[in-house]
XYZ file of N, CA and C in Angstrom:
543
model
N -124.048 109.805 78.444
C -123.200 110.685 77.202
C -122.738 109.368 76.371
N -122.872 109.909 74.969
C -122.728 108.833 73.827
C -120.799 109.405 72.915
N -120.586 108.506 71.499
C -120.309 108.977 71.193
C -120.671 108.261 69.735
N -120.494 108.804 68.961
C -121.170 108.165 67.640
C -119.596 107.515 66.396
N -119.590 107.294 65.541
C -118.909 108.357 64.224
C -119.434 107.413 63.385
N -120.421 108.553 61.779
C -121.233 108.547 60.447
C -120.162 107.790 59.994
N -120.209 106.945 59.208
C -119.829 107.609 57.882
C -121.482 106.744 56.790
N -120.535 108.161 55.461
C -121.687 108.194 54.437
C -120.501 107.200 53.042
N -121.176 106.353 52.993
C -120.273 105.948 51.371
C -120.542 106.662 50.541
N -119.950 107.877 50.322
C -119.881 108.879 48.953
C -120.643 108.033 47.505
N -119.973 106.651 47.151
C -120.373 106.534 45.670
C -121.249 105.068 46.185
N -121.091 104.840 47.524
C -122.686 103.780 48.006
C -121.786 102.349 48.219
N -120.933 102.353 47.898
C -119.595 101.439 48.086
C -119.241 100.996 48.979
N -118.636 99.865 49.331
C -118.079 99.483 51.095
C -116.717 98.636 50.584
N -115.749 98.536 50.197
C -114.617 98.057 49.299
C -113.472 97.561 50.312
N -113.616 96.635 51.167
C -112.460 96.260 51.624
C -112.821 94.214 51.767
N -111.967 93.312 51.999
C -111.989 92.456 52.155
C -111.472 91.954 53.625
N -111.861 90.410 54.041
C -111.523 89.879 55.107
C -110.196 88.955 54.711
N -109.953 87.595 55.837
C -108.842 87.945 55.606
C -108.736 86.459 54.618
N -110.076 85.859 54.570
C -110.356 84.941 53.414
C -110.626 85.574 52.180
N -109.758 84.588 50.654
C -109.646 85.464 49.858
C -110.757 85.823 48.999
N -111.240 86.878 48.331
C -112.244 86.421 47.554
C -113.414 86.804 48.690
N -113.035 87.519 49.683
C -115.016 86.736 50.665
C -115.382 89.051 50.930
N -116.183 89.430 51.245
C -115.830 91.058 51.415
C -116.145 91.118 52.577
N -115.515 92.387 53.323
C -115.802 92.828 54.832
C -117.181 93.014 54.607
N -117.803 92.282 55.816
C -119.389 93.518 55.905
C -119.634 92.408 57.541
N -119.567 93.567 58.342
C -120.007 94.944 58.404
C -118.705 95.183 58.761
N -118.151 96.049 58.707
C -117.524 96.797 58.443
C -116.721 96.623 59.788
N -115.424 96.900 59.897
C -114.709 96.510 61.060
C -114.058 97.961 61.845
N -114.206 98.671 63.243
C -114.314 99.687 64.434
C -113.014 99.940 63.447
N -111.931 99.030 63.669
C -110.219 99.526 63.850
C -109.975 100.092 62.113
N -110.563 99.080 60.987
C -110.775 99.921 59.283
C -111.225 101.831 59.905
N -112.458 101.662 60.696
C -112.553 103.675 60.474
C -111.681 103.933 61.409
N -111.028 103.513 62.116
C -109.771 104.148 64.045
C -108.503 104.063 62.426
N -107.971 103.180 62.281
C -106.649 103.912 60.386
C -107.214 105.038 59.814
N -107.923 105.612 59.461
C -108.603 106.081 58.269
C -107.522 107.131 59.520
N -108.634 107.162 60.450
C -108.068 108.322 61.981
C -107.319 108.588 62.089
N -106.817 107.623 62.091
C -104.785 107.811 62.359
C -104.135 107.863 61.336
N -104.848 107.679 60.089
C -104.013 108.534 58.731
C -104.414 109.583 58.898
N -105.148 110.539 59.479
C -105.546 112.281 58.840
C -104.641 113.244 60.860
N -104.525 111.963 61.206
C -103.403 112.599 62.653
C -102.282 113.722 62.539
N -102.048 114.726 62.738
C -100.316 115.403 62.642
C -100.312 115.774 63.257
N -101.112 115.753 64.829
C -100.307 117.050 66.001
C -100.213 116.583 67.412
N -99.792 116.943 68.120
C -99.352 115.772 69.292
C -101.029 115.853 70.528
N -102.073 116.479 69.864
C -102.758 116.830 70.231
C -104.250 115.443 69.538
N -103.430 115.754 68.517
C -104.642 114.524 67.162
C -104.019 113.426 68.261
N -102.964 112.998 68.482
C -102.581 111.644 69.074
C -102.918 111.200 70.269
N -102.937 111.879 70.711
C -103.715 112.087 72.558
C -105.958 111.553 71.776
N -106.358 112.307 71.492
C -107.278 112.479 71.719
C -107.611 110.450 70.366
N -106.948 110.631 69.857
C -106.933 108.883 68.788
C -106.922 107.788 69.983
N -105.147 107.964 71.328
C -105.329 107.401 71.950
C -106.272 107.692 73.449
N -106.883 107.893 73.556
C -108.668 108.367 74.283
C -109.037 107.796 73.784
N -109.529 107.341 72.613
C -109.911 106.509 72.030
C -110.224 105.517 71.611
N -109.018 104.671 71.914
C -108.099 103.445 71.609
C -107.956 102.685 72.700
N -108.229 103.587 74.064
C -108.351 103.497 75.565
C -110.001 102.891 75.776
N -111.186 103.031 74.570
C -112.685 102.672 74.801
C -112.956 101.470 75.353
N -113.474 101.538 75.679
C -114.593 100.266 75.959
C -114.257 99.321 73.451
N -114.407 97.905 73.250
C -114.804 97.685 72.007
C -115.911 98.310 71.667
N -116.481 99.076 70.380
C -117.737 99.198 70.228
C -119.251 98.778 69.405
N -119.870 99.490 69.300
C -121.576 98.304 68.552
C -121.000 99.551 67.351
N -121.562 98.349 66.311
C -121.029 99.316 64.920
C -123.061 98.182 64.400
N -122.961 99.839 63.809
C -124.431 99.424 63.318
C -124.830 100.198 62.124
N -125.034 99.088 60.621
C -125.062 99.125 59.067
C -126.103 97.725 58.790
N -126.255 98.527 57.996
C -127.225 98.378 56.746
C -127.423 97.011 57.052
N -128.569 96.022 57.654
C -127.971 94.445 57.741
C -127.965 93.782 55.382
N -129.037 94.742 55.101
C -128.667 94.226 53.713
C -127.612 94.568 52.801
N -126.422 93.407 51.829
C -125.519 93.756 51.637
C -125.448 92.628 49.570
N -125.322 93.734 48.964
C -125.009 92.677 47.615
C -123.754 92.793 47.377
N -122.814 92.257 47.118
C -121.970 91.738 46.774
C -120.866 92.227 46.050
N -120.308 93.081 45.670
C -119.865 93.151 44.468
C -118.098 92.736 43.835
N -118.259 92.898 42.404
C -116.409 92.427 42.358
C -115.542 93.817 41.135
N -115.132 94.144 41.416
C -113.499 94.670 40.239
C -112.831 93.872 39.688
N -112.029 94.411 38.916
C -111.229 93.389 37.920
C -110.422 95.017 37.610
N -109.213 94.321 37.622
C -108.139 95.379 35.478
C -106.927 95.128 36.752
N -105.550 95.648 35.142
C -104.141 95.498 35.528
C -103.814 96.589 35.466
N -102.633 96.249 37.269
C -101.950 97.677 38.236
C -100.015 97.018 37.473
N -99.755 97.808 37.946
C -98.514 97.671 37.504
C -97.724 97.281 39.683
N -97.422 95.861 39.111
C -96.810 95.212 40.721
C -95.041 95.710 40.651
N -95.389 95.685 42.230
C -93.963 95.845 42.478
C -92.944 95.001 42.313
N -93.308 94.421 41.403
C -92.241 92.767 41.541
C -91.343 93.452 40.167
N -90.641 92.681 40.280
C -89.140 92.791 39.348
C -89.033 92.071 39.017
N -89.009 91.966 36.541
C -89.230 91.002 36.194
C -88.562 91.750 34.649
N -86.856 90.734 34.819
C -86.533 90.965 33.796
C -86.637 90.930 32.538
N -87.646 90.208 32.224
C -88.761 90.199 31.003
C -89.680 91.002 30.636
N -89.225 92.115 30.106
C -89.641 93.683 29.884
C -90.657 92.291 28.938
N -92.294 93.090 29.457
C -93.535 92.991 28.416
C -94.346 94.587 28.271
N -93.928 95.675 29.009
C -94.158 96.861 27.524
C -92.568 97.909 27.619
N -93.095 99.144 27.796
C -92.017 99.757 27.254
C -92.787 101.360 28.222
N -94.284 100.707 28.449
C -94.476 101.665 29.921
C -93.577 101.866 31.142
N -93.492 100.251 31.880
C -92.773 100.304 32.899
C -91.895 98.930 32.757
N -90.735 99.834 32.288
C -89.217 99.019 32.157
C -89.002 98.563 33.363
N -88.667 96.962 33.080
C -88.256 95.796 34.079
C -89.449 95.436 35.168
N -90.976 96.460 34.029
C -91.814 96.235 35.426
C -92.851 94.677 34.838
N -93.594 94.050 36.084
C -94.707 93.575 35.121
C -95.796 94.055 35.529
N -96.464 93.732 34.504
C -98.590 94.331 34.966
C -99.319 93.349 35.195
N -100.333 92.917 35.447
C -100.906 91.679 36.784
C -102.284 92.540 36.452
N -103.083 91.157 36.977
C -104.274 91.884 36.913
C -105.344 91.943 38.449
N -105.948 92.036 39.267
C -106.095 92.222 40.280
C -107.183 92.534 40.063
N -108.212 91.363 41.527
C -109.575 91.677 41.331
C -109.494 91.845 43.128
N -110.810 92.589 43.017
C -111.097 93.565 44.674
C -112.278 93.288 44.883
N -113.328 93.165 45.978
C -114.367 92.069 45.687
C -115.256 93.429 47.519
N -115.480 93.163 47.210
C -116.627 94.701 48.597
C -118.307 94.590 47.720
N -119.097 95.510 48.546
C -120.465 95.214 49.285
C -120.951 96.368 48.308
N -122.183 96.266 48.716
C -123.118 97.611 48.263
C -124.134 97.968 49.117
N -124.060 98.685 50.264
C -125.330 98.125 51.168
C -127.108 98.965 50.724
N -127.568 98.723 51.395
C -129.218 99.074 50.812
C -129.013 100.498 51.596
N -127.894 100.646 52.663
C -128.198 102.622 52.878
C -126.847 102.733 52.713
N -126.887 103.279 52.602
C -124.755 104.636 52.364
C -124.852 104.777 53.230
N -124.985 104.408 54.127
C -124.514 105.229 56.012
C -124.915 103.819 56.766
N -123.141 103.839 57.614
C -123.619 103.476 59.245
C -122.391 103.834 59.848
N -122.962 102.820 61.116
C -122.455 103.958 62.462
C -121.564 103.434 63.257
N -119.589 103.815 63.715
C -119.848 102.779 65.188
C -119.799 104.128 65.976
N -120.119 103.219 67.305
C -121.414 103.400 68.532
C -121.057 103.314 69.522
N -120.224 104.252 70.568
C -119.874 103.850 71.592
C -120.902 104.240 72.699
N -121.545 103.301 73.316
C -123.261 103.791 73.794
C -122.267 104.132 75.044
N -121.021 104.430 76.482
C -120.704 104.802 77.175
C -119.447 105.389 77.305
N -119.205 105.888 76.449
C -117.808 107.177 75.872
C -118.245 107.889 76.392
N -117.210 109.161 77.332
C -118.036 110.444 77.181
C -116.342 111.189 76.832
N -116.285 111.343 75.544
C -115.434 112.384 75.086
C -114.935 114.416 76.472
N -113.620 114.686 76.282
C -114.088 116.080 76.781
C -114.361 116.147 75.933
N -114.473 117.835 75.927
C -114.150 118.335 75.316
C -113.225 119.072 74.338
N -112.128 119.063 74.631
C -110.596 118.890 73.834
C -110.747 117.741 73.038
N -111.146 116.383 73.201
C -110.981 115.037 72.900
C -112.184 115.024 71.682
N -113.140 115.729 72.055
C -114.474 115.450 71.047
C -114.106 116.621 69.878
N -113.590 118.033 69.747
C -113.308 118.784 69.048
C -111.843 118.032 67.929
N -111.053 117.799 68.599
C -110.383 116.373 67.400
C -110.487 115.607 67.080
N -111.561 114.620 67.135
C -111.989 114.074 66.479
C -112.931 114.061 65.436
N -114.307 115.812 65.838
C -114.633 115.953 64.420
C -113.061 116.977 63.575
N -112.322 117.376 64.101
C -111.026 117.212 62.271
C -111.150 116.835 61.737
N -109.549 115.986 62.928
C -109.872 114.206 62.311
C -110.580 113.581 61.473
N -112.061 114.046 61.874
C -113.345 112.716 60.919
C -113.311 113.670 59.431
N -113.158 115.205 59.683
C -113.637 115.843 58.246
C -112.697 115.859 57.351
N -111.461 115.055 57.581
C -110.826 114.795 56.424
C -109.443 113.517 56.181
N -110.892 112.414 57.328
C -111.386 111.129 56.271
C -111.567 111.197 54.868
N -110.515 110.822 54.222
C -111.049 110.566 52.241
C -111.349 108.973 51.954
N -111.809 108.419 52.909
C -112.122 106.709 52.569
C -111.814 105.748 54.143
N -112.920 105.596 53.711
C -112.346 104.458 55.354
C -112.391 102.554 54.248
N -111.784 101.965 54.695
C -111.259 100.516 53.997
C -110.072 100.656 52.723
N -110.538 100.289 51.577
C -109.652 101.125 50.499
C -110.203 102.452 49.455
N -108.925 102.603 49.193
C -109.323 104.154 48.491
C -110.232 104.458 48.047
N -111.352 103.469 47.729
C -111.748 102.925 46.277
C -113.220 103.531 46.848
N -113.465 103.133 48.554
C -114.573 103.583 49.287
C -114.723 104.784 49.858
N -115.376 105.762 49.268
C -115.022 107.550 49.610
C -116.007 107.397 50.368
N -116.013 108.309 51.683
C -116.092 108.350 52.585
C -116.581 110.398 52.435
N -117.355 109.835 53.746
C -117.786 110.858 54.435
C -117.988 111.230 55.971
N -117.054 111.007 57.084
C -117.618 110.707 58.334
C -117.934 112.490 59.134
N -118.706 112.407 59.983
C -118.864 112.825 61.328
C -118.984 112.032 62.733
N -118.711 112.608 63.763
C -118.522 112.312 65.004
C -119.351 113.309 65.689
N -120.270 112.186 66.364
C -121.409 113.279 66.754
C -121.162 112.772 68.756
N -121.534 113.617 69.153
C -122.141 113.012 70.805
C -122.277 112.523 72.062
N -122.548 111.828 70.909
C -124.404 111.221 71.497
C -125.321 110.486 70.238
N -126.190 109.414 71.161
C -126.330 108.571 70.039
C -126.713 108.701 69.088
N -126.526 108.399 68.176
C -126.863 108.362 66.522
C -128.217 107.811 66.078
N -129.393 108.831 65.383
C -130.364 108.120 64.490
C -130.383 106.966 64.422
N -130.675 105.592 64.751
C -131.037 104.321 64.602
C -131.060 104.597 62.997
N -131.782 103.584 62.414
C -132.237 103.370 60.350
C -133.380 102.165 60.785
N -133.835 102.016 60.129
C -134.639 100.877 60.235
C -133.474 99.607 59.061
N -133.238 99.775 58.563
C -132.289 99.203 58.387
C -130.791 98.543 58.662
N -131.067 99.785 59.977
C -129.373 98.179 60.346
C -130.166 97.918 61.554
N -128.900 96.781 61.483
C -128.581 95.744 62.664
C -127.753 96.568 63.042
N -127.794 95.759 64.324
C -127.113 96.143 65.435
C -125.845 94.720 66.354
N -124.483 95.648 65.370
C -123.210 94.459 66.403
C -122.646 94.612 67.929
N -123.010 94.093 68.215
C -122.849 94.634 69.842
C -121.567 93.562 70.378
N -120.789 93.302 71.130
C -119.643 92.663 71.366
C -120.027 91.815 72.290
N -120.113 90.311 72.341
C -120.191 89.373 72.826
C -119.197 88.309 72.918
N -119.770 87.480 74.184
C -118.668 86.401 74.164
C -117.710 85.686 73.033
N -116.772 85.315 72.995
C -116.311 84.421 71.765
C -116.593 83.181 71.233
N -117.084 82.823 70.390
C -118.072 81.081 70.490
C -119.407 81.954 70.210
N -120.121 83.000 70.697
C -121.612 82.631 70.369
C -121.550 82.524 69.166
N -122.537 81.226 68.883
C -123.608 81.422 68.128
C -123.444 82.441 66.839
N -123.822 82.736 65.407
C -124.332 83.396 64.720
C -123.665 85.323 65.050
N -122.679 84.795 65.757
C -121.043 85.987 66.119
C -120.641 86.731 64.910
N -120.390 87.821 64.694
C -119.368 87.979 63.657
C -117.711 88.838 64.454
N -116.605 88.398 63.324
C -115.508 88.234 64.191
C -114.989 90.191 63.814
N -115.183 90.809 64.844
C -115.112 92.553 64.210
C -113.311 92.411 65.351
N -112.628 93.478 64.112
C -111.484 93.544 64.090
C -111.456 95.517 64.913
N -111.094 95.749 65.822
C -111.244 96.586 66.925
C -110.094 97.938 67.161
N -110.726 98.933 67.518
C -109.119 99.304 67.981
C -108.390 99.389 69.748
N -107.422 99.354 69.663
C -107.338 98.570 71.037
C -105.346 99.423 71.610
N -105.342 99.658 73.011
C -103.834 100.994 73.887
C -103.195 99.990 72.863
N -102.184 101.217 72.774
C -100.811 100.152 71.992
C -101.155 100.606 70.193
């Protein structure tokens, strides 16, 4: 048995950044999907299913190999208070420009896959319910439709598989994954 969680990017865009300023995240980190599932959790049964998932071995990421980087910018109200009031809409608050980075993959889907996972029916049911309530993965501008499958997802020709390898392996990508606790 296996467990696959597929993500369809409803706007065809994935917005998330790495710790390197101005560098978009690709491939998507499994921890981003896990955080989206956690944000949808509401009951003890949900938390049990999520604890089960975080105790699994690190998953594989199956994602399009070709992406185009994109940038967006706009003015937002900052949380910092300023006595130099620059406008009347938000007294004592200032605004500032925010720059965001993301990617447009050649395919609007990717998958996080646990090839050896064997969830029981209760865990699987909870994960399916949690996935159905996830509105986005990454930033709130990455609208998503998330689906859980109790099998390997059908691989697409445009996808590249990112598998677990020893640290320091040449041409490897560093991905954040869920872990116990």
